[in-house]
PDB file of C-alpha atoms and ligand atoms in Angstrom:
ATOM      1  CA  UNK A   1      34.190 -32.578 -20.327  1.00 78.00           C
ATOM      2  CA  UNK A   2      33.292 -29.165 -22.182  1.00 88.00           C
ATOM      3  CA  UNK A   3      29.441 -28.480 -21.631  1.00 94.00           C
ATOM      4  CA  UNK A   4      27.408 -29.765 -23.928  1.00 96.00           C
ATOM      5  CA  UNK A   5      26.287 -27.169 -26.263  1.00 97.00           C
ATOM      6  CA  UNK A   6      22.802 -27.361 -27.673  1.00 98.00           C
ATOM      7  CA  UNK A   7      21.423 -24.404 -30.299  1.00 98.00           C
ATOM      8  CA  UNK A   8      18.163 -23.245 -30.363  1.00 98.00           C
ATOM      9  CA  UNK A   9      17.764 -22.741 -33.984  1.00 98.00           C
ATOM     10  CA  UNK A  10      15.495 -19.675 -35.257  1.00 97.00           C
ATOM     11  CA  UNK A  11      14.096 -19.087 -31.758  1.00 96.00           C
ATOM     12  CA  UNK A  12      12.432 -15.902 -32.720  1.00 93.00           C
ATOM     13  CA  UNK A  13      10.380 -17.166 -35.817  1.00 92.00           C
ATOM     14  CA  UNK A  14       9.939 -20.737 -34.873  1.00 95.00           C
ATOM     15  CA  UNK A  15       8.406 -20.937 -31.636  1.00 89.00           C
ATOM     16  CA  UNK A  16       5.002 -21.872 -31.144  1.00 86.00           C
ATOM     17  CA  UNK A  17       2.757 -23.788 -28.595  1.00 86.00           C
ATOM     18  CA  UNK A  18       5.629 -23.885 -26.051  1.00 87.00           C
ATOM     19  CA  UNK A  19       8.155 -25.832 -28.362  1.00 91.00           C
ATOM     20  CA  UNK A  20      11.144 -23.573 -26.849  1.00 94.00           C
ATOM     21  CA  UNK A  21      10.167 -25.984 -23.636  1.00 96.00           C
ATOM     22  CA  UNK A  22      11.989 -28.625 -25.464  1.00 97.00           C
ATOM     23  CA  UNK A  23      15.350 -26.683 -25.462  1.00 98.00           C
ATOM     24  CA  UNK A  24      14.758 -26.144 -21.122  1.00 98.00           C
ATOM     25  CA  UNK A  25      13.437 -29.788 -20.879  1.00 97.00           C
ATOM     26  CA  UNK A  26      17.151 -31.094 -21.995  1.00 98.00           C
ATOM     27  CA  UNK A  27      18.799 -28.435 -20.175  1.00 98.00           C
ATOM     28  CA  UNK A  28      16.615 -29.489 -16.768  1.00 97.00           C
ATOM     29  CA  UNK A  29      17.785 -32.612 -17.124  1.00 97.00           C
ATOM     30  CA  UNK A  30      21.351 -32.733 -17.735  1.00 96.00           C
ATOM     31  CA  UNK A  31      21.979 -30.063 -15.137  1.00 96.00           C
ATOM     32  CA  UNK A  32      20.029 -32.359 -12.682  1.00 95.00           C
ATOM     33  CA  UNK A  33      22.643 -34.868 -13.673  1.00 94.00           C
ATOM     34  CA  UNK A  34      25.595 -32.555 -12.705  1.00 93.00           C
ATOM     35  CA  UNK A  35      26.778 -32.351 -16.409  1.00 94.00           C
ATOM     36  CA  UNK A  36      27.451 -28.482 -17.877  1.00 95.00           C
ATOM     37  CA  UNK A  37      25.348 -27.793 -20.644  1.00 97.00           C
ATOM     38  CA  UNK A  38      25.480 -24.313 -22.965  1.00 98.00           C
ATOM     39  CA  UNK A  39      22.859 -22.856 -24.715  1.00 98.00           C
ATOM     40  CA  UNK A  40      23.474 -20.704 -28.121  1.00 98.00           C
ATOM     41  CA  UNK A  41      20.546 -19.307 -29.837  1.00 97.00           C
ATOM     42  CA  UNK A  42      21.232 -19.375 -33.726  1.00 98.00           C
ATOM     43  CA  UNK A  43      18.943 -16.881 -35.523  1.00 97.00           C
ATOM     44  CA  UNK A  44      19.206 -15.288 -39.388  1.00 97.00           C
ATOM     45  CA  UNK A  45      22.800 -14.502 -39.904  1.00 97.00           C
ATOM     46  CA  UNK A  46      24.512 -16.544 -36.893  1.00 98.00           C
ATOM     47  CA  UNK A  47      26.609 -19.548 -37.785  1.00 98.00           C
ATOM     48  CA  UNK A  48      26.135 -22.591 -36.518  1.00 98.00           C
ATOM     49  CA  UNK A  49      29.085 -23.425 -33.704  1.00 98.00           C
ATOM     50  CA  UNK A  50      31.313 -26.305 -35.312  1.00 96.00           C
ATOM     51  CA  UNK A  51      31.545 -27.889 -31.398  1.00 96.00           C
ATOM     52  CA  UNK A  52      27.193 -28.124 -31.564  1.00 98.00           C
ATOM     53  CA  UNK A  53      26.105 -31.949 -29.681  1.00 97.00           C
ATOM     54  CA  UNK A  54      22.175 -31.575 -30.402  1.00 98.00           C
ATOM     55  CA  UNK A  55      20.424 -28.668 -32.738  1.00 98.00           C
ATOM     56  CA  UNK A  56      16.554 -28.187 -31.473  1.00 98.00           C
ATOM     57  CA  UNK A  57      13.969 -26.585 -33.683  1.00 98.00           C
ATOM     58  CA  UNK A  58      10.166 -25.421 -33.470  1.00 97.00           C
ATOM     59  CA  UNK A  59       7.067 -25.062 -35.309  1.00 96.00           C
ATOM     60  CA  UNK A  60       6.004 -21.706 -36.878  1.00 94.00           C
ATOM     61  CA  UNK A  61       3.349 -20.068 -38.845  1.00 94.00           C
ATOM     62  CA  UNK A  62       3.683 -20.050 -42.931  1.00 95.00           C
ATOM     63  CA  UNK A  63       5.193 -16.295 -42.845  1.00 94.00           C
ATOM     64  CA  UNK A  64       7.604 -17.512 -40.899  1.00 94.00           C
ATOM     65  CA  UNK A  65       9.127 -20.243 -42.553  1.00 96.00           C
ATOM     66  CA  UNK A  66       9.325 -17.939 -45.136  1.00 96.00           C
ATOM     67  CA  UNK A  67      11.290 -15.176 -43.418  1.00 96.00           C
ATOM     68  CA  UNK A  68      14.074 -18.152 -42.422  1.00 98.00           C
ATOM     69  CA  UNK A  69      13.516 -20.195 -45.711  1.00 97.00           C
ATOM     70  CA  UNK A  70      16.521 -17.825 -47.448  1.00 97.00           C
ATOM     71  CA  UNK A  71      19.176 -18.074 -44.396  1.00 98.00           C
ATOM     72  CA  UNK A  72      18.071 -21.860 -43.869  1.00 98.00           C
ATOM     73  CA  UNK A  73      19.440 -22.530 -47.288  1.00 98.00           C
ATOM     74  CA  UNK A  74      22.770 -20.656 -46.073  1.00 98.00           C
ATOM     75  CA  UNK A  75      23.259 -23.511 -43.399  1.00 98.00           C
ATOM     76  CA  UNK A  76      22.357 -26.519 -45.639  1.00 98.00           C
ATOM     77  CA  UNK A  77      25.811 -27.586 -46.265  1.00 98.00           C
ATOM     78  CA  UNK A  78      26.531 -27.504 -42.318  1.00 98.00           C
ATOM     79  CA  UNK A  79      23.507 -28.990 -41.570  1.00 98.00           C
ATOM     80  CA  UNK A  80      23.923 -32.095 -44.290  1.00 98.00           C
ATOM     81  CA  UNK A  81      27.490 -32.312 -42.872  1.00 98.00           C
ATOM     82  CA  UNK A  82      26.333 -32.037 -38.991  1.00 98.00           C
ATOM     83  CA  UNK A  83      23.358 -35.190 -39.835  1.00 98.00           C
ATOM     84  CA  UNK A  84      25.815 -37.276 -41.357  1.00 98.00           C
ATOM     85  CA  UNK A  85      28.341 -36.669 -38.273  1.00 98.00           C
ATOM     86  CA  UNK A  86      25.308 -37.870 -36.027  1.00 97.00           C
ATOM     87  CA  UNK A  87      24.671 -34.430 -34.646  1.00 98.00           C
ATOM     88  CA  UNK A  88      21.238 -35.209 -32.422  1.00 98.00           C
ATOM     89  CA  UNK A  89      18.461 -32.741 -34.256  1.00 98.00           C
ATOM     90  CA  UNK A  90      14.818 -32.544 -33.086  1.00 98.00           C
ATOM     91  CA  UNK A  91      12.499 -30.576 -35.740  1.00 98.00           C
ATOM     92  CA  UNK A  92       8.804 -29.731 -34.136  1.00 98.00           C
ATOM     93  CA  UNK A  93       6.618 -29.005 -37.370  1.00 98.00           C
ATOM     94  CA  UNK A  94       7.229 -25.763 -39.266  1.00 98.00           C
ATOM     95  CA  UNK A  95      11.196 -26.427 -38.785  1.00 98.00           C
ATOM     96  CA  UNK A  96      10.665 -30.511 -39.545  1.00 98.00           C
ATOM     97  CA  UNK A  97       9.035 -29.743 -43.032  1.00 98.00           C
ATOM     98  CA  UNK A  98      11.583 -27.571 -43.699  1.00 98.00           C
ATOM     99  CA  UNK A  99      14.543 -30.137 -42.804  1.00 98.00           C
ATOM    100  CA  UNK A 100      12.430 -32.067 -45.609  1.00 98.00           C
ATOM    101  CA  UNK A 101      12.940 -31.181 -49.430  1.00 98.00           C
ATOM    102  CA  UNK A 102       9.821 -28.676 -49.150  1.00 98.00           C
ATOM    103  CA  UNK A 103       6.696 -27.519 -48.334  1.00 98.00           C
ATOM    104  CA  UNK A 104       3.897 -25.995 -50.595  1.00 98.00           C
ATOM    105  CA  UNK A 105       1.222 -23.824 -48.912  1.00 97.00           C
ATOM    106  CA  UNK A 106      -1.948 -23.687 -48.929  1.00 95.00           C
ATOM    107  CA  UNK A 107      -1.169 -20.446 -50.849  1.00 95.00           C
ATOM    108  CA  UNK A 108       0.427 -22.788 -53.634  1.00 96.00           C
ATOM    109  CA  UNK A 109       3.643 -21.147 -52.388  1.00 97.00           C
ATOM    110  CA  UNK A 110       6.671 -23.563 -52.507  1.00 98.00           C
ATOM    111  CA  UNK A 111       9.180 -22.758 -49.618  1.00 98.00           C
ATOM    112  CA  UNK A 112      12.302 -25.091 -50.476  1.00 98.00           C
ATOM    113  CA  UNK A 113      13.520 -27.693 -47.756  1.00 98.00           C
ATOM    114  CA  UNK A 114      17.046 -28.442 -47.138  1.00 98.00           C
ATOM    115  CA  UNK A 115      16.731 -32.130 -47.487  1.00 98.00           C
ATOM    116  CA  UNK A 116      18.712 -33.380 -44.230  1.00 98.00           C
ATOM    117  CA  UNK A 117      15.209 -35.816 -43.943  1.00 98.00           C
ATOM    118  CA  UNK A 118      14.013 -37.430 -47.174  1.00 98.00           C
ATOM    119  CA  UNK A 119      10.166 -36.416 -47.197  1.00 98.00           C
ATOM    120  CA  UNK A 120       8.123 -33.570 -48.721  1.00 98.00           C
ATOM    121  CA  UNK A 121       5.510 -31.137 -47.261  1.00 98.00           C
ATOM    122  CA  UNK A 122       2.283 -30.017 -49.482  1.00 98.00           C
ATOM    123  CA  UNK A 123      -0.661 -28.168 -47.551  1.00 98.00           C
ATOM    124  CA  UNK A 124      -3.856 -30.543 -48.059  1.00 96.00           C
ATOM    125  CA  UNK A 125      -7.497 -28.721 -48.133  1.00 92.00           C
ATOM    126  CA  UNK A 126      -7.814 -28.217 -43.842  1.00 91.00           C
ATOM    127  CA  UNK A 127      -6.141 -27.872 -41.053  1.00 96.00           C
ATOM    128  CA  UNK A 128      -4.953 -30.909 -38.965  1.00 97.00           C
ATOM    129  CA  UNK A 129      -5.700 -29.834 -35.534  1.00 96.00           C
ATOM    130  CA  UNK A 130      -5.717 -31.952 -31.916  1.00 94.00           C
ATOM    131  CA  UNK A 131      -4.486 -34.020 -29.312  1.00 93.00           C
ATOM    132  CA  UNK A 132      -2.050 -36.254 -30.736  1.00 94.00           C
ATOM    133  CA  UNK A 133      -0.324 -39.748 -29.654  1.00 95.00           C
ATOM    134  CA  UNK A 134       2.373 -42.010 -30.971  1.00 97.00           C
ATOM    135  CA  UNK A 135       3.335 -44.948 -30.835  1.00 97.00           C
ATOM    136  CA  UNK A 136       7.313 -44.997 -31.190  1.00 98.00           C
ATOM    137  CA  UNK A 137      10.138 -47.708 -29.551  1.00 97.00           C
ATOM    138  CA  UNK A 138      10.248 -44.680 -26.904  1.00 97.00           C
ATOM    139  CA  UNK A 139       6.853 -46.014 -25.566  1.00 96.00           C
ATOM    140  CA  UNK A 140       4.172 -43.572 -26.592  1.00 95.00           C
ATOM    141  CA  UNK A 141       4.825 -39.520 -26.807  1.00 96.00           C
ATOM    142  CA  UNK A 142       2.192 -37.253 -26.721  1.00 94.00           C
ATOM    143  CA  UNK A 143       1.281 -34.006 -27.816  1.00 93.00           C
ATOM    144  CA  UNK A 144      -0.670 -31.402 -29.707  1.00 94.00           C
ATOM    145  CA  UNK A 145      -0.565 -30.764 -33.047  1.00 96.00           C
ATOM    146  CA  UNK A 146      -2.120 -27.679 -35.652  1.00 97.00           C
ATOM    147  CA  UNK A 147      -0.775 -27.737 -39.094  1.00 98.00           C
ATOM    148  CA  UNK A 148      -1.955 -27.574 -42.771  1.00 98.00           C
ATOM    149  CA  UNK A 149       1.162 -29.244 -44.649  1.00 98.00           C
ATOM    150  CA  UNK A 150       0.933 -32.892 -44.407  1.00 98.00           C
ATOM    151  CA  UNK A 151       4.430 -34.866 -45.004  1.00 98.00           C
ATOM    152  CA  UNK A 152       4.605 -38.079 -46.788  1.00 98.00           C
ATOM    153  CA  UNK A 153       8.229 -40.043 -46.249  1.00 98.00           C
ATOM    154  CA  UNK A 154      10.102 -41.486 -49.139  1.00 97.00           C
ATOM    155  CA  UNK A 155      13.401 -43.678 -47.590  1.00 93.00           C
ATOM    156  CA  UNK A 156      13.427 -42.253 -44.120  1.00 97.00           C
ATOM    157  CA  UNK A 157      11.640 -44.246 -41.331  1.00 97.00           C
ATOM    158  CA  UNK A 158       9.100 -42.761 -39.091  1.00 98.00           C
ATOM    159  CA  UNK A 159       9.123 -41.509 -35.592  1.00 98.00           C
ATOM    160  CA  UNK A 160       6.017 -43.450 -34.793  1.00 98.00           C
ATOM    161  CA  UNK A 161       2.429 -44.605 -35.623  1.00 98.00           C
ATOM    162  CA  UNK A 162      -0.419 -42.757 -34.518  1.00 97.00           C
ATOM    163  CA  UNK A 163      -2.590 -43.826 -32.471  1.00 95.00           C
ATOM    164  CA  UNK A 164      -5.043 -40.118 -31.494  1.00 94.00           C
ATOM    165  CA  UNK A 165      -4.453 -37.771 -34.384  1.00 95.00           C
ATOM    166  CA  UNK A 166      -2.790 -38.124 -37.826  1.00 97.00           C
ATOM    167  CA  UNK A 167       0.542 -36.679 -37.249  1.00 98.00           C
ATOM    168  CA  UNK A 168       2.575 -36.741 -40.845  1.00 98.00           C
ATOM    169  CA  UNK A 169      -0.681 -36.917 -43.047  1.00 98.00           C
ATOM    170  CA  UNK A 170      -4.296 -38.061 -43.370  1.00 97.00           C
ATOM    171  CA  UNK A 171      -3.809 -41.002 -44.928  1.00 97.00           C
ATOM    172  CA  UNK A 172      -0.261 -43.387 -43.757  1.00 97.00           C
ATOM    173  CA  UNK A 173      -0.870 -43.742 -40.535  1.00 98.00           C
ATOM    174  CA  UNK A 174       2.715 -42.353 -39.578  1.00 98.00           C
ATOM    175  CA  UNK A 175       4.203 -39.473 -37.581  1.00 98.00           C
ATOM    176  CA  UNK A 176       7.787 -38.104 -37.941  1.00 98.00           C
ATOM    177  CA  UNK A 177      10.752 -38.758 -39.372  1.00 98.00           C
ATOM    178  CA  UNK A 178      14.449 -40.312 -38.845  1.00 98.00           C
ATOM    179  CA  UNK A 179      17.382 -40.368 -40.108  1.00 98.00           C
ATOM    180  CA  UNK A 180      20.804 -41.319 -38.348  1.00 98.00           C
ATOM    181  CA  UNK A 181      20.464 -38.951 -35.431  1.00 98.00           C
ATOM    182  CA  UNK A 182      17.677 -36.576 -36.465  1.00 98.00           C
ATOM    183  CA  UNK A 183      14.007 -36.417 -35.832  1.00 98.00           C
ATOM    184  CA  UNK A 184      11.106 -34.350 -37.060  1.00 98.00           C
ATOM    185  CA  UNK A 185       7.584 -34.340 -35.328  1.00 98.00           C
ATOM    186  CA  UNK A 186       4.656 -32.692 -35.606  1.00 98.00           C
ATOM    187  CA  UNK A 187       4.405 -33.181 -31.763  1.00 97.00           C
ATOM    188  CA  UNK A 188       4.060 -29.882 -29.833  1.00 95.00           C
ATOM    189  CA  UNK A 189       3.631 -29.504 -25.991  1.00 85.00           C
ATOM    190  CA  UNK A 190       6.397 -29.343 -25.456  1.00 92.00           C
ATOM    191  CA  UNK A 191       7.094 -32.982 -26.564  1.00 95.00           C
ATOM    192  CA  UNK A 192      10.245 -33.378 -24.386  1.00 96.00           C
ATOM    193  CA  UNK A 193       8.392 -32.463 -21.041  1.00 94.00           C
ATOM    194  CA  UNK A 194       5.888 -35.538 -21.481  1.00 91.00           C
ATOM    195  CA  UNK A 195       8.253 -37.670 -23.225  1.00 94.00           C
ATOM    196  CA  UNK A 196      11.281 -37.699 -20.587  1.00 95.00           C
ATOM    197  CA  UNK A 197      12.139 -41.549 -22.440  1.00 96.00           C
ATOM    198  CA  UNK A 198      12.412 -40.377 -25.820  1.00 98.00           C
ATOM    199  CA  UNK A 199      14.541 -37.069 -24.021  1.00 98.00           C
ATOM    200  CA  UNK A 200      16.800 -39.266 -22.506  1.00 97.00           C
ATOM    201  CA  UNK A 201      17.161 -40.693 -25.582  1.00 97.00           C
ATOM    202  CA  UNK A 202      18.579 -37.491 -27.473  1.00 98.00           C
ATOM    203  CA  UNK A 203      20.844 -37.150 -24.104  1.00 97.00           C
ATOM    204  CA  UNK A 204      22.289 -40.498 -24.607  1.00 96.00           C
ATOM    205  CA  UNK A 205      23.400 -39.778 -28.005  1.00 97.00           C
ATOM    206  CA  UNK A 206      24.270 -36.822 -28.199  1.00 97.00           C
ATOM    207  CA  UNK A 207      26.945 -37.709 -25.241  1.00 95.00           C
ATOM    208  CA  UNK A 208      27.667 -40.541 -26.822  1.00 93.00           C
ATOM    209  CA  UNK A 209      29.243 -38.816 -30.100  1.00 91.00           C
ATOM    210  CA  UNK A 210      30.668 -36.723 -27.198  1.00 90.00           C
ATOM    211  CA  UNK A 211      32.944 -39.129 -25.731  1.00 88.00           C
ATOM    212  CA  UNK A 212      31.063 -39.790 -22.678  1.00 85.00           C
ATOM    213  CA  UNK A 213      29.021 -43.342 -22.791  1.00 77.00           C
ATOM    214  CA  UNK A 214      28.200 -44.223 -19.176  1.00 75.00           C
ATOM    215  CA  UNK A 215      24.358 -44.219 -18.558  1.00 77.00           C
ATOM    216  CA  UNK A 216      22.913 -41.462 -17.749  1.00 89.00           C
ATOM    217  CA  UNK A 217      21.412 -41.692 -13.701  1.00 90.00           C
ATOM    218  CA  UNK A 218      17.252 -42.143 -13.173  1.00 92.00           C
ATOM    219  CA  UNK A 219      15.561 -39.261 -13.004  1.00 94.00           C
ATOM    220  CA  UNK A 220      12.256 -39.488 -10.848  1.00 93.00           C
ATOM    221  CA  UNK A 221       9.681 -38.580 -13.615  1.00 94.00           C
ATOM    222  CA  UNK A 222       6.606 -38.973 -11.120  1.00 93.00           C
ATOM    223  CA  UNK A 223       5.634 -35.160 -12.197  1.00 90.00           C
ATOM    224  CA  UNK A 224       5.981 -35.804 -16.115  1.00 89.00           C
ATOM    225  CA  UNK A 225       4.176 -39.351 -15.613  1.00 90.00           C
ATOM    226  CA  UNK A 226       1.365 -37.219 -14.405  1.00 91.00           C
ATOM    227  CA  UNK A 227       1.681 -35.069 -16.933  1.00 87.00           C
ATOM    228  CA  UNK A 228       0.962 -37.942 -19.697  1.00 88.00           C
ATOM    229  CA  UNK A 229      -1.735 -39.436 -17.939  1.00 88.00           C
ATOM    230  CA  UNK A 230      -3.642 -35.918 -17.829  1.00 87.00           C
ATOM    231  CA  UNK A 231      -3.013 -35.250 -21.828  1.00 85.00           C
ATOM    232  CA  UNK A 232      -3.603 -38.788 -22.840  1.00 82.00           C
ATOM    233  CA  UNK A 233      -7.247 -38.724 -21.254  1.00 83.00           C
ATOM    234  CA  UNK A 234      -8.106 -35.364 -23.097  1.00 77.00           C
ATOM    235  CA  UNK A 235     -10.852 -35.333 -25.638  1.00 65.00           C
ATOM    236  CA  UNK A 236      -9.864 -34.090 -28.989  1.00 60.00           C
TER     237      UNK A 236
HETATM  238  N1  LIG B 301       2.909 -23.512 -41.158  1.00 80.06           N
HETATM  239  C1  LIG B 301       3.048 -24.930 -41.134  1.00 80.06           C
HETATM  240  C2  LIG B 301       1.741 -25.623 -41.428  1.00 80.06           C
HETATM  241  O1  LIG B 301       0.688 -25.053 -41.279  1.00 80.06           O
HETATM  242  C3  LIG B 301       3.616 -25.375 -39.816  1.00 80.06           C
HETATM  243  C4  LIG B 301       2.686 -25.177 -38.668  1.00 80.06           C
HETATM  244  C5  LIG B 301       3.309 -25.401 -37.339  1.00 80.06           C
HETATM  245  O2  LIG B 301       4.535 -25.338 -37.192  1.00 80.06           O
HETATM  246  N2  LIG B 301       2.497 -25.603 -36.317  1.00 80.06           N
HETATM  247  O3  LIG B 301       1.724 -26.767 -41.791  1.00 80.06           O
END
């Protein structure tokens, strides 16, 4: 098999609170597996590689969605193409709004989504801010999250329920999105390194729509098992 080749899209702008750890949490653990993987960082102006298995994306500030909002709208067609061919996507925040139909600032500034997940962003009058769980069919992922848009699905499903925090808004109760193979999350952290279930997960599919189905070999997770206990006791 070809290595698997994950992009890191808009690495520069859309990195915050550790969410490029997502991109070395998959890498960790298919190379602990023995199975080549390639990164390929996609900024402004790069195309997307037609051979991508899973595209990963992080949160940002405001300014910066709006320095990739133009060149997003280059790669909707790809991306629409890539979710309905089951490419595995993760969106963290700033990049999950933005894989929505759009987000409105706080500034009453409307940055346009590309609609791959079916659920709009509007800034409400704070900041969300804090220690956040969720309850998902991955067992419970946890994380951190700081944001001002709050997302409200229409026909897409959510990641999760919340169960600390608020995740997608202050009032539904949910957090993230999904659609086919494609997630959004408001979950910093990175989520990945305390959520090695939900990883695997990705992994599974994304080899899976490459041909290769046998199960993918335990991992001993005693470090990242820590790891959850620690964050799930802290105050918010
Ligand atoms: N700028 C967006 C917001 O405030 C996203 C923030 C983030 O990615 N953490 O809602």
């Amino acid at each position: 098999m070809k290595p698997l080749k994950i992009v890191h899209l808009y690495a520069q702008e859309m990195n915050i609170y550790g969410d490029n750890g997502n991109v070395l949490v998959l890498k960790k653990r298919l190379q602990w597996r023995g199975i080549d993987v390639k990164i390929e960082q996609v900024g402004v102006g790069d195309k997307i590689p037609t051979d991508t298995a899973i595209i990963l994306g992080g949160g940002g500030q405001d300014a910066g969605q709006s320095i990739i909002a133009s060149d997003l709208q280059q790669k909707k067609q790809t991306l629409l193409q890539m979710h309905k061919d089951g490419v595995v996507m993760l969106m963290i925040c700033g990049m999950y709004q933005l894989f929505g139909q759009y987000f409105k600032t706080q500034k009453d500034q409307k940055i346009g989504g590309i609609g791959v997940l079916d659920a709009y962003t509007e800034a409400g009058p704070k900041r969300i801010i804090g220690n956040l769980t969720v309850s998902s069919k991955w067992g419970d992922l946890i994380g951190y999250e700081n944001h001002s848009g709050q997302t409200f699905l229409n026909n897409d499903s959510a990641l999760g329920t919340t169960k600390h925090g608020y995740g997608n808004n202050t009032q539904d109760g949910t957090e993230g999105a999904n659609s086919i193979n494609v997630f959004g999350s408001y979950l910093h952290g990175p989520l990945l390194a305390k959520s090695p279930i939900f990883a695997d997960e990705l992994l599974n599919r994304a080899l899976v729509l490459n041909g290769v189905t046998n199960k993918l070999i335990d991992i001993n997770d005693v470090i990242a098992e820590q790891a959850r206990t620690v964050a799930k006791k802290r105050p918010r």
